[in-house]
JSON list of C-alpha atoms and ligand atoms in Angstrom, two decimals:
[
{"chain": "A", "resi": 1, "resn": "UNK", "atom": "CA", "xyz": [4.07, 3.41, -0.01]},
{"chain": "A", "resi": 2, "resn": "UNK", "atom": "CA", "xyz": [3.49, 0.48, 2.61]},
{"chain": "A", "resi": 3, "resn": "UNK", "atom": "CA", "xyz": [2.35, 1.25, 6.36]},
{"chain": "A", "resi": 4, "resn": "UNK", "atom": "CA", "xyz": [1.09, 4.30, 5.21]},
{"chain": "A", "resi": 5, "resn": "UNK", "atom": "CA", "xyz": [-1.42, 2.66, 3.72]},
{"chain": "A", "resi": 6, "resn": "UNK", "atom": "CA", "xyz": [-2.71, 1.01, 6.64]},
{"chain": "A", "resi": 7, "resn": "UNK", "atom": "CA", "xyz": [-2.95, 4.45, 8.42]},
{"chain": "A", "resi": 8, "resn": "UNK", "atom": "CA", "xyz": [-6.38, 4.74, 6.26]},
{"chain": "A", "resi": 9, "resn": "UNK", "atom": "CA", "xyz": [-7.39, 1.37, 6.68]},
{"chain": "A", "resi": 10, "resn": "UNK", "atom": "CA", "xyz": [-7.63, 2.06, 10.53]},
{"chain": "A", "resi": 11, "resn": "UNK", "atom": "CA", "xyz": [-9.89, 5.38, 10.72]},
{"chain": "A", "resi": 12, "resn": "UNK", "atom": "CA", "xyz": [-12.20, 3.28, 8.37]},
{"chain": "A", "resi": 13, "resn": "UNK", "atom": "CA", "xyz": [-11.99, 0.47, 11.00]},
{"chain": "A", "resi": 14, "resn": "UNK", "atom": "CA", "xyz": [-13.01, 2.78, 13.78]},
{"chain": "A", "resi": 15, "resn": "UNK", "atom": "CA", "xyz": [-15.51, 4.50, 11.07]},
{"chain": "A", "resi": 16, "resn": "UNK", "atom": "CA", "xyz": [-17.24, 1.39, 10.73]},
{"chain": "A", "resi": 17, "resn": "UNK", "atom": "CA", "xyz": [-16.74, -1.10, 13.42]},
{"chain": "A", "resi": 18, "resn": "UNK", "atom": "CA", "xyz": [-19.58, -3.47, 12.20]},
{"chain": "A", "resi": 19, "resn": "UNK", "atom": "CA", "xyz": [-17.38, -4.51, 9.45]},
{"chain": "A", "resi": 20, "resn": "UNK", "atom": "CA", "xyz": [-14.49, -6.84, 9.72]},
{"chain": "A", "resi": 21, "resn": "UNK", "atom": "CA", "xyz": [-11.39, -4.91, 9.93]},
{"chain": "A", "resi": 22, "resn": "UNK", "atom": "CA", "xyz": [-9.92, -7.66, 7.48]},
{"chain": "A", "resi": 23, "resn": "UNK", "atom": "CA", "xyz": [-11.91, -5.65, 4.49]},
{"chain": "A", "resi": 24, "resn": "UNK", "atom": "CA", "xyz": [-10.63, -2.06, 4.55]},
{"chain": "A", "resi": 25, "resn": "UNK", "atom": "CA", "xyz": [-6.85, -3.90, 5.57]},
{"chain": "A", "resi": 26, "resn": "UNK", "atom": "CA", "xyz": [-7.13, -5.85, 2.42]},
{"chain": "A", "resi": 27, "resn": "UNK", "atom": "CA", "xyz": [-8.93, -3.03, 0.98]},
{"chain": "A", "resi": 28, "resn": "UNK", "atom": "CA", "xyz": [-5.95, -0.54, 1.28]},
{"chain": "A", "resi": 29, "resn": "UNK", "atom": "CA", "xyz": [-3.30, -3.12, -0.03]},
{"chain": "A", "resi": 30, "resn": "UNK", "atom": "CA", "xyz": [-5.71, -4.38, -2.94]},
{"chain": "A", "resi": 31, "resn": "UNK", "atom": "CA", "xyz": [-3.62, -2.31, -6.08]},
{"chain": "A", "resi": 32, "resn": "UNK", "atom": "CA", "xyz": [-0.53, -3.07, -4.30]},
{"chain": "A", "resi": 33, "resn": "UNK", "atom": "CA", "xyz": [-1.92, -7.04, -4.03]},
{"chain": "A", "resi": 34, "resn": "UNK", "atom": "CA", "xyz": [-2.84, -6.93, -8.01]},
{"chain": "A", "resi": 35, "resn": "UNK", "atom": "CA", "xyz": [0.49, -5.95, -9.03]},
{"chain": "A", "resi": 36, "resn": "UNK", "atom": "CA", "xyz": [2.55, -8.34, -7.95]},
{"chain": "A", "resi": 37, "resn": "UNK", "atom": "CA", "xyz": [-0.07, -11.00, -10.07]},
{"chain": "A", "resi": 38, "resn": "UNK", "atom": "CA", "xyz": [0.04, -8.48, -13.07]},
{"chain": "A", "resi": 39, "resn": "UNK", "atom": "CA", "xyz": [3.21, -8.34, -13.23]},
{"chain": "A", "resi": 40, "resn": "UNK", "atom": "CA", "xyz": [3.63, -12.15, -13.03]},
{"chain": "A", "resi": 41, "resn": "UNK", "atom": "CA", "xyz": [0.94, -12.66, -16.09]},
{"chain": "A", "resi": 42, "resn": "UNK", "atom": "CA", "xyz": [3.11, -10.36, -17.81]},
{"chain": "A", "resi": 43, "resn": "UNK", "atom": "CA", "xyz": [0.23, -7.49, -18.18]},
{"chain": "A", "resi": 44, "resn": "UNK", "atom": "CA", "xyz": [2.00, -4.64, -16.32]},
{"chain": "A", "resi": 45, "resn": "UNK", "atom": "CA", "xyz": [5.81, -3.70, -16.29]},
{"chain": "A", "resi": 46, "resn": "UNK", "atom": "CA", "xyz": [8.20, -2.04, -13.93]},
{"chain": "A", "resi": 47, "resn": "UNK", "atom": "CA", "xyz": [12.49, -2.05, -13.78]},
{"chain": "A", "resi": 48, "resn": "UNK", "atom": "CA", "xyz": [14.21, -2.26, -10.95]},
{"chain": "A", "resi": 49, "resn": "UNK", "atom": "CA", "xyz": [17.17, -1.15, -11.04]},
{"chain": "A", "resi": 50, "resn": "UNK", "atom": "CA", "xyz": [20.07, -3.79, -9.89]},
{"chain": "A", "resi": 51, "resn": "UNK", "atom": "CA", "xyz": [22.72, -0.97, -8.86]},
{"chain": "A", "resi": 52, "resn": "UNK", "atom": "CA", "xyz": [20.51, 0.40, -5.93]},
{"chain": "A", "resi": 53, "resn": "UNK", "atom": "CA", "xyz": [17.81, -0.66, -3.47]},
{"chain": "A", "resi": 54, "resn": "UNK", "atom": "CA", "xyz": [16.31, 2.84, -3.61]},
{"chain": "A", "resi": 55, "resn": "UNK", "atom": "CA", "xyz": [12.72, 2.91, -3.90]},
{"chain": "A", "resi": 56, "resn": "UNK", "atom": "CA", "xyz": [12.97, 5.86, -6.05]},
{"chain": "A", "resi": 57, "resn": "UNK", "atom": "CA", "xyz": [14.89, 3.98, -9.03]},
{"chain": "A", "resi": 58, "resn": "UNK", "atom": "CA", "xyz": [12.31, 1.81, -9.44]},
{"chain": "A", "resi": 59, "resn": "UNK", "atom": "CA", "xyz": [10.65, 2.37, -13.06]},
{"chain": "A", "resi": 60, "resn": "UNK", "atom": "CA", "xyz": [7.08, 1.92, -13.24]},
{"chain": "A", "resi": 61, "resn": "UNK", "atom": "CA", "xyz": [6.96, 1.62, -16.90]},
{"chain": "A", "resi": 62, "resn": "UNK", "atom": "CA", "xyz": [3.42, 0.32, -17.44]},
{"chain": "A", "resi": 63, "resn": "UNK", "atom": "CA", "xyz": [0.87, -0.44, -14.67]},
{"chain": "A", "resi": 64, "resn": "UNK", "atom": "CA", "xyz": [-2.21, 0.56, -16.30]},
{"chain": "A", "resi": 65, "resn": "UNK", "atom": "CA", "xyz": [-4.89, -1.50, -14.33]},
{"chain": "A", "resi": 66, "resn": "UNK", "atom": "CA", "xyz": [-3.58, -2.44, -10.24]},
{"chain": "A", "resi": 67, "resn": "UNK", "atom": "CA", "xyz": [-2.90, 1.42, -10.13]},
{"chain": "A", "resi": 68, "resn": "UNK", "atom": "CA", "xyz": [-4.80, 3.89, -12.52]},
{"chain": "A", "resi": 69, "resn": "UNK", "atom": "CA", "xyz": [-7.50, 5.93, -10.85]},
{"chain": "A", "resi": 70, "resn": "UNK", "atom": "CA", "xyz": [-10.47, 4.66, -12.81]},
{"chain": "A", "resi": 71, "resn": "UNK", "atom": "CA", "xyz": [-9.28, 0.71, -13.91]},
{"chain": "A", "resi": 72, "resn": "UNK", "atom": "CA", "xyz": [-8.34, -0.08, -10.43]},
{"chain": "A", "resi": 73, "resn": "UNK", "atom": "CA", "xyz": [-11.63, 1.72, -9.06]},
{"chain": "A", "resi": 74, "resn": "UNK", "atom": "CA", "xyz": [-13.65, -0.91, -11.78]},
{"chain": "A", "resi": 75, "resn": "UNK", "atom": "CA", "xyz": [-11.85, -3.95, -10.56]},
{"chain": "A", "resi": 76, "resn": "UNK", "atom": "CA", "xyz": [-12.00, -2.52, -7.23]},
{"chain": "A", "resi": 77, "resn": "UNK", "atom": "CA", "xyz": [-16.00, -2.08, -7.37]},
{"chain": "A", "resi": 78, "resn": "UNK", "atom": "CA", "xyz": [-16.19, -5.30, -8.73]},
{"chain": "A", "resi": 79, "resn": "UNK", "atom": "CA", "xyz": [-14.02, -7.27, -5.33]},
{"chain": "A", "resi": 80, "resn": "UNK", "atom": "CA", "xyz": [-16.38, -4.64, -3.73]},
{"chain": "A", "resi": 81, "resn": "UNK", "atom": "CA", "xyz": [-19.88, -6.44, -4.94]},
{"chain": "A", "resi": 82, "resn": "UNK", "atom": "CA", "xyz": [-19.04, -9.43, -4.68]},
{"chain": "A", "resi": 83, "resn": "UNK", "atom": "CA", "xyz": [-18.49, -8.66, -0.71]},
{"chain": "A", "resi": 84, "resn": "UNK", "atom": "CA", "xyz": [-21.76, -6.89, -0.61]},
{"chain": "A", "resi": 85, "resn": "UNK", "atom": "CA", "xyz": [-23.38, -10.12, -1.06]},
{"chain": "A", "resi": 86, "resn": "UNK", "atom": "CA", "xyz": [-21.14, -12.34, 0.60]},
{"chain": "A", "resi": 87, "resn": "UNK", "atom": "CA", "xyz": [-21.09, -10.03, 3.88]},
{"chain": "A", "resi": 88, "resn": "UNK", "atom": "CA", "xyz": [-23.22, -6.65, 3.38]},
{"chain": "A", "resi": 89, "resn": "UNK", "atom": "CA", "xyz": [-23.15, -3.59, 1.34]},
{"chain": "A", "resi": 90, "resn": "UNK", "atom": "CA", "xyz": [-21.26, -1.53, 3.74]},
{"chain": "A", "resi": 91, "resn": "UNK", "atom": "CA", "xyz": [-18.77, -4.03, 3.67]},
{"chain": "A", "resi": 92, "resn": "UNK", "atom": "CA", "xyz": [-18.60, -3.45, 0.10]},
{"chain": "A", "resi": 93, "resn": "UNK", "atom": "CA", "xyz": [-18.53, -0.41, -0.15]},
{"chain": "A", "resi": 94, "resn": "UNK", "atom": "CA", "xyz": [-16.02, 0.14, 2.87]},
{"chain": "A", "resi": 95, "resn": "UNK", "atom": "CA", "xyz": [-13.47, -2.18, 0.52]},
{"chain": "A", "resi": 96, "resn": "UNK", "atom": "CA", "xyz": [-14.02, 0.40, -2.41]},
{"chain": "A", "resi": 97, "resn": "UNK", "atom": "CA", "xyz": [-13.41, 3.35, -0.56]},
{"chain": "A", "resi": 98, "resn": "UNK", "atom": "CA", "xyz": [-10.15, 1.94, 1.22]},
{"chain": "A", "resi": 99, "resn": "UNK", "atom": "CA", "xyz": [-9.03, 0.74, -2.01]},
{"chain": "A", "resi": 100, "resn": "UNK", "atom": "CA", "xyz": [-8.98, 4.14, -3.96]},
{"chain": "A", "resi": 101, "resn": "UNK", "atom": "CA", "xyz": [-7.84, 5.48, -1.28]},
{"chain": "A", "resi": 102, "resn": "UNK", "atom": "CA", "xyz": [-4.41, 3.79, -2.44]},
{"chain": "A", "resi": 103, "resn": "UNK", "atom": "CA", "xyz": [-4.13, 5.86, -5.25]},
{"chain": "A", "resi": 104, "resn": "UNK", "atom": "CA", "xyz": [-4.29, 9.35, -3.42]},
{"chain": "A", "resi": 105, "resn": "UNK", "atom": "CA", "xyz": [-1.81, 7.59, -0.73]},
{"chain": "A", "resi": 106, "resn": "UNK", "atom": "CA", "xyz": [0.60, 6.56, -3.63]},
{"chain": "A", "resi": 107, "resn": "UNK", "atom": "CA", "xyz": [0.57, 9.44, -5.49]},
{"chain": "A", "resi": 108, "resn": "UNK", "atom": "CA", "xyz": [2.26, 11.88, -2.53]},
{"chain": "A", "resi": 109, "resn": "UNK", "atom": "CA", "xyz": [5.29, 9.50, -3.14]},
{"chain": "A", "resi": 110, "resn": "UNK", "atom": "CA", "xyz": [5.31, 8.22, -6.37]},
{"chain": "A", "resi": 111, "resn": "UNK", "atom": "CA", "xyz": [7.72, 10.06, -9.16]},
{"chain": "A", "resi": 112, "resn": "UNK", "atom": "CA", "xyz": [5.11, 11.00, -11.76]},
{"chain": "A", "resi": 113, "resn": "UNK", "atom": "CA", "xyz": [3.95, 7.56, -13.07]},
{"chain": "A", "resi": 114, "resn": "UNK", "atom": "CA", "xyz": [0.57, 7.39, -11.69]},
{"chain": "A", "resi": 115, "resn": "UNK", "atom": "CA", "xyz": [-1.71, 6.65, -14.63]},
{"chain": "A", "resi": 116, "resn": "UNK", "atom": "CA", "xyz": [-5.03, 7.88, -14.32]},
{"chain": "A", "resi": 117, "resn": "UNK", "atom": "CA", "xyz": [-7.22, 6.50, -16.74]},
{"chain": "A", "resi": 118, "resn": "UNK", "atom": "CA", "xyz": [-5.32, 3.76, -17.40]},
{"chain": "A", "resi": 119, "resn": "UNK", "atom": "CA", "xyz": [-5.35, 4.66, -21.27]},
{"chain": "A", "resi": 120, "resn": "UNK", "atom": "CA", "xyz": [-2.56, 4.46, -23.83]},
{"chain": "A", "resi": 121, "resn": "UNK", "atom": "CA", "xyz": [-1.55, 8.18, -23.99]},
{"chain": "A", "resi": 122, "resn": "UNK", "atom": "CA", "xyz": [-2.63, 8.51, -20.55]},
{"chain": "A", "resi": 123, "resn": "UNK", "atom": "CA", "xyz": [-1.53, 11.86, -17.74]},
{"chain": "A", "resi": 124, "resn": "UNK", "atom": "CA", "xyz": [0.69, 10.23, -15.38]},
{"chain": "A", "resi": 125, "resn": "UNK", "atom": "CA", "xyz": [0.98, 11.95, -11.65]},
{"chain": "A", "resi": 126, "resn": "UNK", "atom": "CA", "xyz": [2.83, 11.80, -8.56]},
{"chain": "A", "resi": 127, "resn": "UNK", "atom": "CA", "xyz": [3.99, 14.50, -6.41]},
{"chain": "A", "resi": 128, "resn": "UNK", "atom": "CA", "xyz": [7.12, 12.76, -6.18]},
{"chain": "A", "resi": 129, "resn": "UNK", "atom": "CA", "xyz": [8.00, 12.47, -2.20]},
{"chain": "A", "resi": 130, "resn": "UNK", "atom": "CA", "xyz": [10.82, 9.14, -2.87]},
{"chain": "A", "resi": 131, "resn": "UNK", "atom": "CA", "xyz": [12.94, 12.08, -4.45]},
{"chain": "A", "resi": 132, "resn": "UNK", "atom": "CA", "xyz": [13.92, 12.96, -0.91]},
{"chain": "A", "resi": 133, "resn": "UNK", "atom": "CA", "xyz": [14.19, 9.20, 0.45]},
{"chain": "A", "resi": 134, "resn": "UNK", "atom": "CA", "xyz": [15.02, 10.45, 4.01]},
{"chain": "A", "resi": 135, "resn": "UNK", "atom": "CA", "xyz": [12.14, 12.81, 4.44]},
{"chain": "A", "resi": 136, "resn": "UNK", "atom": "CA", "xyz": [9.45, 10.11, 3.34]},
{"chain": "A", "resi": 137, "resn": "UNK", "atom": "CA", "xyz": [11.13, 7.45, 5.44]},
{"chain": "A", "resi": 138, "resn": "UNK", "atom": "CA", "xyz": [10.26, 9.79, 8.52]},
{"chain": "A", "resi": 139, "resn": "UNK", "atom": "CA", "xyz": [7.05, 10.94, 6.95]},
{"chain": "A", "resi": 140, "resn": "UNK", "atom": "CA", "xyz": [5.32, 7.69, 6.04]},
{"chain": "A", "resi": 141, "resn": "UNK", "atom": "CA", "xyz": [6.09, 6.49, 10.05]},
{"chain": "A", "resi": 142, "resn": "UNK", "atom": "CA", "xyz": [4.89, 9.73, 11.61]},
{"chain": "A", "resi": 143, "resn": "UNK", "atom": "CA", "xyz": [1.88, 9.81, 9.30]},
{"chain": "A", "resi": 144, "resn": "UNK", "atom": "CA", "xyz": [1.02, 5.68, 10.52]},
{"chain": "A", "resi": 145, "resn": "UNK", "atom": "CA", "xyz": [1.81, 6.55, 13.91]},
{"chain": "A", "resi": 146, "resn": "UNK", "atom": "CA", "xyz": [-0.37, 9.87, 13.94]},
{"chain": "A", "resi": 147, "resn": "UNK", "atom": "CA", "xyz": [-2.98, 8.03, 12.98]},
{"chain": "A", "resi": 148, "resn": "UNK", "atom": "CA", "xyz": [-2.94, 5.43, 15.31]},
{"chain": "A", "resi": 149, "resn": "UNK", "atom": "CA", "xyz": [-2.12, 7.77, 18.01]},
{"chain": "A", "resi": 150, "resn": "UNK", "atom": "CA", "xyz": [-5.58, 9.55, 16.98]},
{"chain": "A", "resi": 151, "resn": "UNK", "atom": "CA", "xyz": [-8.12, 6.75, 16.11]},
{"chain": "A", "resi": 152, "resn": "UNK", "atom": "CA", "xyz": [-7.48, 3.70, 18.00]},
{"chain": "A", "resi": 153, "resn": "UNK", "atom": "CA", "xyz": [-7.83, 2.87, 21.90]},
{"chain": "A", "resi": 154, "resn": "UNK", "atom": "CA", "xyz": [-5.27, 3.10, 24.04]},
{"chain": "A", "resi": 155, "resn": "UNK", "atom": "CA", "xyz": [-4.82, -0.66, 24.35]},
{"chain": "A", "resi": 156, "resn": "UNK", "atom": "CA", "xyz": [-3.94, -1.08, 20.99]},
{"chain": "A", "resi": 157, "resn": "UNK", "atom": "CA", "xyz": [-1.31, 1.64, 21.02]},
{"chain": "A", "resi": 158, "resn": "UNK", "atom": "CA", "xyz": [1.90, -0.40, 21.09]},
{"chain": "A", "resi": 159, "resn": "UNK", "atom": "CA", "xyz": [0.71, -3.45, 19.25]},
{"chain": "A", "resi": 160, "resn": "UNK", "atom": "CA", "xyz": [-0.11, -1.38, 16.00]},
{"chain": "A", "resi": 161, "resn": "UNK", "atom": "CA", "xyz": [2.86, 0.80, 16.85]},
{"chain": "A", "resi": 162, "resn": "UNK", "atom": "CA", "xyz": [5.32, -2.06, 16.83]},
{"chain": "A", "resi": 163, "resn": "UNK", "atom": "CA", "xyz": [3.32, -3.44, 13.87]},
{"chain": "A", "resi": 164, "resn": "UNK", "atom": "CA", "xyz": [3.99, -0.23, 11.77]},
{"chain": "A", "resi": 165, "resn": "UNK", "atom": "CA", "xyz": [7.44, -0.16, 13.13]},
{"chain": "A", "resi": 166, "resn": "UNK", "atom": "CA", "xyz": [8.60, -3.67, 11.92]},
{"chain": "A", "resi": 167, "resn": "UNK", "atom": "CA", "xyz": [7.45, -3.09, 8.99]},
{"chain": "A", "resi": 168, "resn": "UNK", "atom": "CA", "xyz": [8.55, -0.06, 7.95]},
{"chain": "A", "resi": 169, "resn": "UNK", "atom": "CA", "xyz": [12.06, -1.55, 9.19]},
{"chain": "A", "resi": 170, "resn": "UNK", "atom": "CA", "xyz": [11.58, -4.08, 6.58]},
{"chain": "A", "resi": 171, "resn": "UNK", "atom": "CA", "xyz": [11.13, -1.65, 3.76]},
{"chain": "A", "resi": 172, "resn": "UNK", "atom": "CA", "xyz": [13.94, 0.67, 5.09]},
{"chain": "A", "resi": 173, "resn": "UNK", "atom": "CA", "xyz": [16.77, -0.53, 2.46]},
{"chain": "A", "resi": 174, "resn": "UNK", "atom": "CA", "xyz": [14.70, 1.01, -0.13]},
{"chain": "A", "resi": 175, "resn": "UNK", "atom": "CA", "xyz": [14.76, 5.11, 1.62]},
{"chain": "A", "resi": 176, "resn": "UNK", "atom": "CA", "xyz": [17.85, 4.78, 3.64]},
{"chain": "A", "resi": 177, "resn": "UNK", "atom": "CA", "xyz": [19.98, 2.04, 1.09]},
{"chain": "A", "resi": 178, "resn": "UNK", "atom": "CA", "xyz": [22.06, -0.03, 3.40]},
{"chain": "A", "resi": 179, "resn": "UNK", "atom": "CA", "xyz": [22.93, -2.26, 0.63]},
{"chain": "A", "resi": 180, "resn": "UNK", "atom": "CA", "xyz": [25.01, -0.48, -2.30]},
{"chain": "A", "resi": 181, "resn": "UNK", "atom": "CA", "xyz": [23.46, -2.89, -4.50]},
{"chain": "A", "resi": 182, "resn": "UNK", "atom": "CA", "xyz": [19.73, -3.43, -5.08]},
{"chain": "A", "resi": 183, "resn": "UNK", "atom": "CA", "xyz": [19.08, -7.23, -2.60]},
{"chain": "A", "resi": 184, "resn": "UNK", "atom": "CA", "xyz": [16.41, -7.93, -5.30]},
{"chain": "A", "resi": 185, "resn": "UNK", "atom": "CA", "xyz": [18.00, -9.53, -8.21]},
{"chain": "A", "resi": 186, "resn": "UNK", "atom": "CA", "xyz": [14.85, -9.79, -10.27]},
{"chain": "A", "resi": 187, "resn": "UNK", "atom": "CA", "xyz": [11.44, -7.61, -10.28]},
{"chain": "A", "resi": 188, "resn": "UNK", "atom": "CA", "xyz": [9.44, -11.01, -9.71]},
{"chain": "A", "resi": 189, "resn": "UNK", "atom": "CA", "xyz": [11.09, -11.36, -6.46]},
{"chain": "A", "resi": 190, "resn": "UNK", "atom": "CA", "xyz": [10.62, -7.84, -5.54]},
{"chain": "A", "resi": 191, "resn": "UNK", "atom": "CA", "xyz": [7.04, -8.40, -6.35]},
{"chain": "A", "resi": 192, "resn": "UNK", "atom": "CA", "xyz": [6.49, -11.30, -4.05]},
{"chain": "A", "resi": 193, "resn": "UNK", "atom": "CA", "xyz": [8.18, -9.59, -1.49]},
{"chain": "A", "resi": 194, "resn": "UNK", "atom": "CA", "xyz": [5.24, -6.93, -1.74]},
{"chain": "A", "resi": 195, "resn": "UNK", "atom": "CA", "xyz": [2.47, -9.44, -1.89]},
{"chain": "A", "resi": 196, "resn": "UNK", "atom": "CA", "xyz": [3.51, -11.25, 0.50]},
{"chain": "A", "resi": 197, "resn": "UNK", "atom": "CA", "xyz": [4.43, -7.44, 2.70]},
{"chain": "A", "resi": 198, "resn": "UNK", "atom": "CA", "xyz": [1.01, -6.44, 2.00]},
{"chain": "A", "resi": 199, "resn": "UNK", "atom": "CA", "xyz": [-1.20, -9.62, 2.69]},
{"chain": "A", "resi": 200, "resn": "UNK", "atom": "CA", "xyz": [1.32, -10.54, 5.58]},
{"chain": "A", "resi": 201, "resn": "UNK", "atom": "CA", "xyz": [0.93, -6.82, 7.45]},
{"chain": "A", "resi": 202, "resn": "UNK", "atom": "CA", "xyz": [-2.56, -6.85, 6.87]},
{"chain": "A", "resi": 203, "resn": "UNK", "atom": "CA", "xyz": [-3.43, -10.48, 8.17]},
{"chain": "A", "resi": 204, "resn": "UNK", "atom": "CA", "xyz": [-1.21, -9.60, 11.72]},
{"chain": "A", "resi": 205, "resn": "UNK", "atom": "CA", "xyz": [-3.22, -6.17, 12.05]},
{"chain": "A", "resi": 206, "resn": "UNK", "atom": "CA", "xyz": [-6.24, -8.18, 11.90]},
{"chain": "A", "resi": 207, "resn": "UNK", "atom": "CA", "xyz": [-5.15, -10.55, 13.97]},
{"chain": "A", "resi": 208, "resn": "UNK", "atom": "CA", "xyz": [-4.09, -7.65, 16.51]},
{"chain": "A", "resi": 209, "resn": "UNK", "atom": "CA", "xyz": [-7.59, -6.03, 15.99]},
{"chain": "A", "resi": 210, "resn": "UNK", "atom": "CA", "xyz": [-9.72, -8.76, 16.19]},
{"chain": "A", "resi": 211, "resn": "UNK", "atom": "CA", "xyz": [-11.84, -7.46, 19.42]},
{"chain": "A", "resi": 212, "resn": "UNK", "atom": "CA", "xyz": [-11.63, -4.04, 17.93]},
{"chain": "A", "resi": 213, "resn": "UNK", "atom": "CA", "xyz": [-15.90, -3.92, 17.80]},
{"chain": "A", "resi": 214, "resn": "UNK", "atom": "CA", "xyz": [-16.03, -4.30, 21.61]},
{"chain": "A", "resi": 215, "resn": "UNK", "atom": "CA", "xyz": [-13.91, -1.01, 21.94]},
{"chain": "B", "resi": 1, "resn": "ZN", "atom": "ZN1", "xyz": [0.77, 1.04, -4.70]}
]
């Protein structure tokens, strides 16, 4: 899931307007922001699959620690202490909220490889939404755009709208498959293309929400 995502990070924005909306938007994309680096230091594993772009046929062999329940709630309570004293508790504990709330957000659309414990003989979840790549392309957009239709001012109704748009554009290959073949050749590019999707979407809705406090 990608804009989807972001959908939470906004009610938590409007939740808690004293804290910098940068902390629940990097808060929401922190597993997804772990991964990519995991999977470059070679400590979690996933196979794309070369013959299509579908997000579906992408195997998440082994991601024990960016996106099991309780390791990414550790690491995530850790990034979330070290903001408490940097900025203030709330902050902190604003980040650790919006992070697990990645999980439950991933776990509509994931295929069953959801570790929860992050141990070896671990129960894997996911109530498997991909499996009808259509459905969750028009799902995941309605769901953003609900949300923002709900929560935020008026004014920032078509910013965030065009935001959510764009990028769900970008990730369309991977629900509708315009290419036959899968554009990423390698699962280290399609990694960086996440990082850099998550830390790119979340630095322009911060930018777009900078006066949100005033509102
Ligand atoms: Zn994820």
């Amino acid at each position: 899931m990608y804009i989807g995502h972001f959908a939470i990070a906004y009610v938590l924005i409007r939740l808690f307007p004293g804290i910098p909306p940068l902390v629940p938007l990097i808060g929401v994309s922190f597993p997804d922001i772990l991964w990519p680096v995991f999977v470059f230091l070679g400590f979690e594993k996933a196979e794309i699959n070369p013959d299509s772009p579908l997000q579906k046929y992408v195997r998440f062999t082994s991601y024990p620690y960016s996106h099991s329940l309780a390791v990414s709630f550790i690491i995530s309570c850790t990034a979330g202490l070290i903001l408490a004293s940097a900025i203030d508790p709330i902050a902190g504990i604003v980040f650790v909220i919006a992070s697990a709330s990645h999980w439950f957000m991933d776990a509509i659309v994931h295929l069953g490889d959801l570790p929860v414990l992050g141990s070896r003989r671990d129960k894997k979840v996911g109530l498997g939404l991909w499996n009808r790549p259509r459905t969750a392309f028009a799902i995941e957009y309605i769901f953003y755009a609900s949300v923002v239709l709900f929560v935020m001012p008026t004014a920032y109704f078509l910013p965030l709208l065009l935001l959510g748009a764009a990028g769900h554009l970008l990730n369309a290959n991977s629900f509708l498959g315009f290419t036959r073949t899968n554009p990423f050749k390698s699962l280290k590019l399609y990694a960086i293309f996440a990082l850099i999707g998550f830390i790119g979407f979340s630095l322009m809705a911060n930018y777009m929400l900078s006066d949100i406090a005033t509102f």
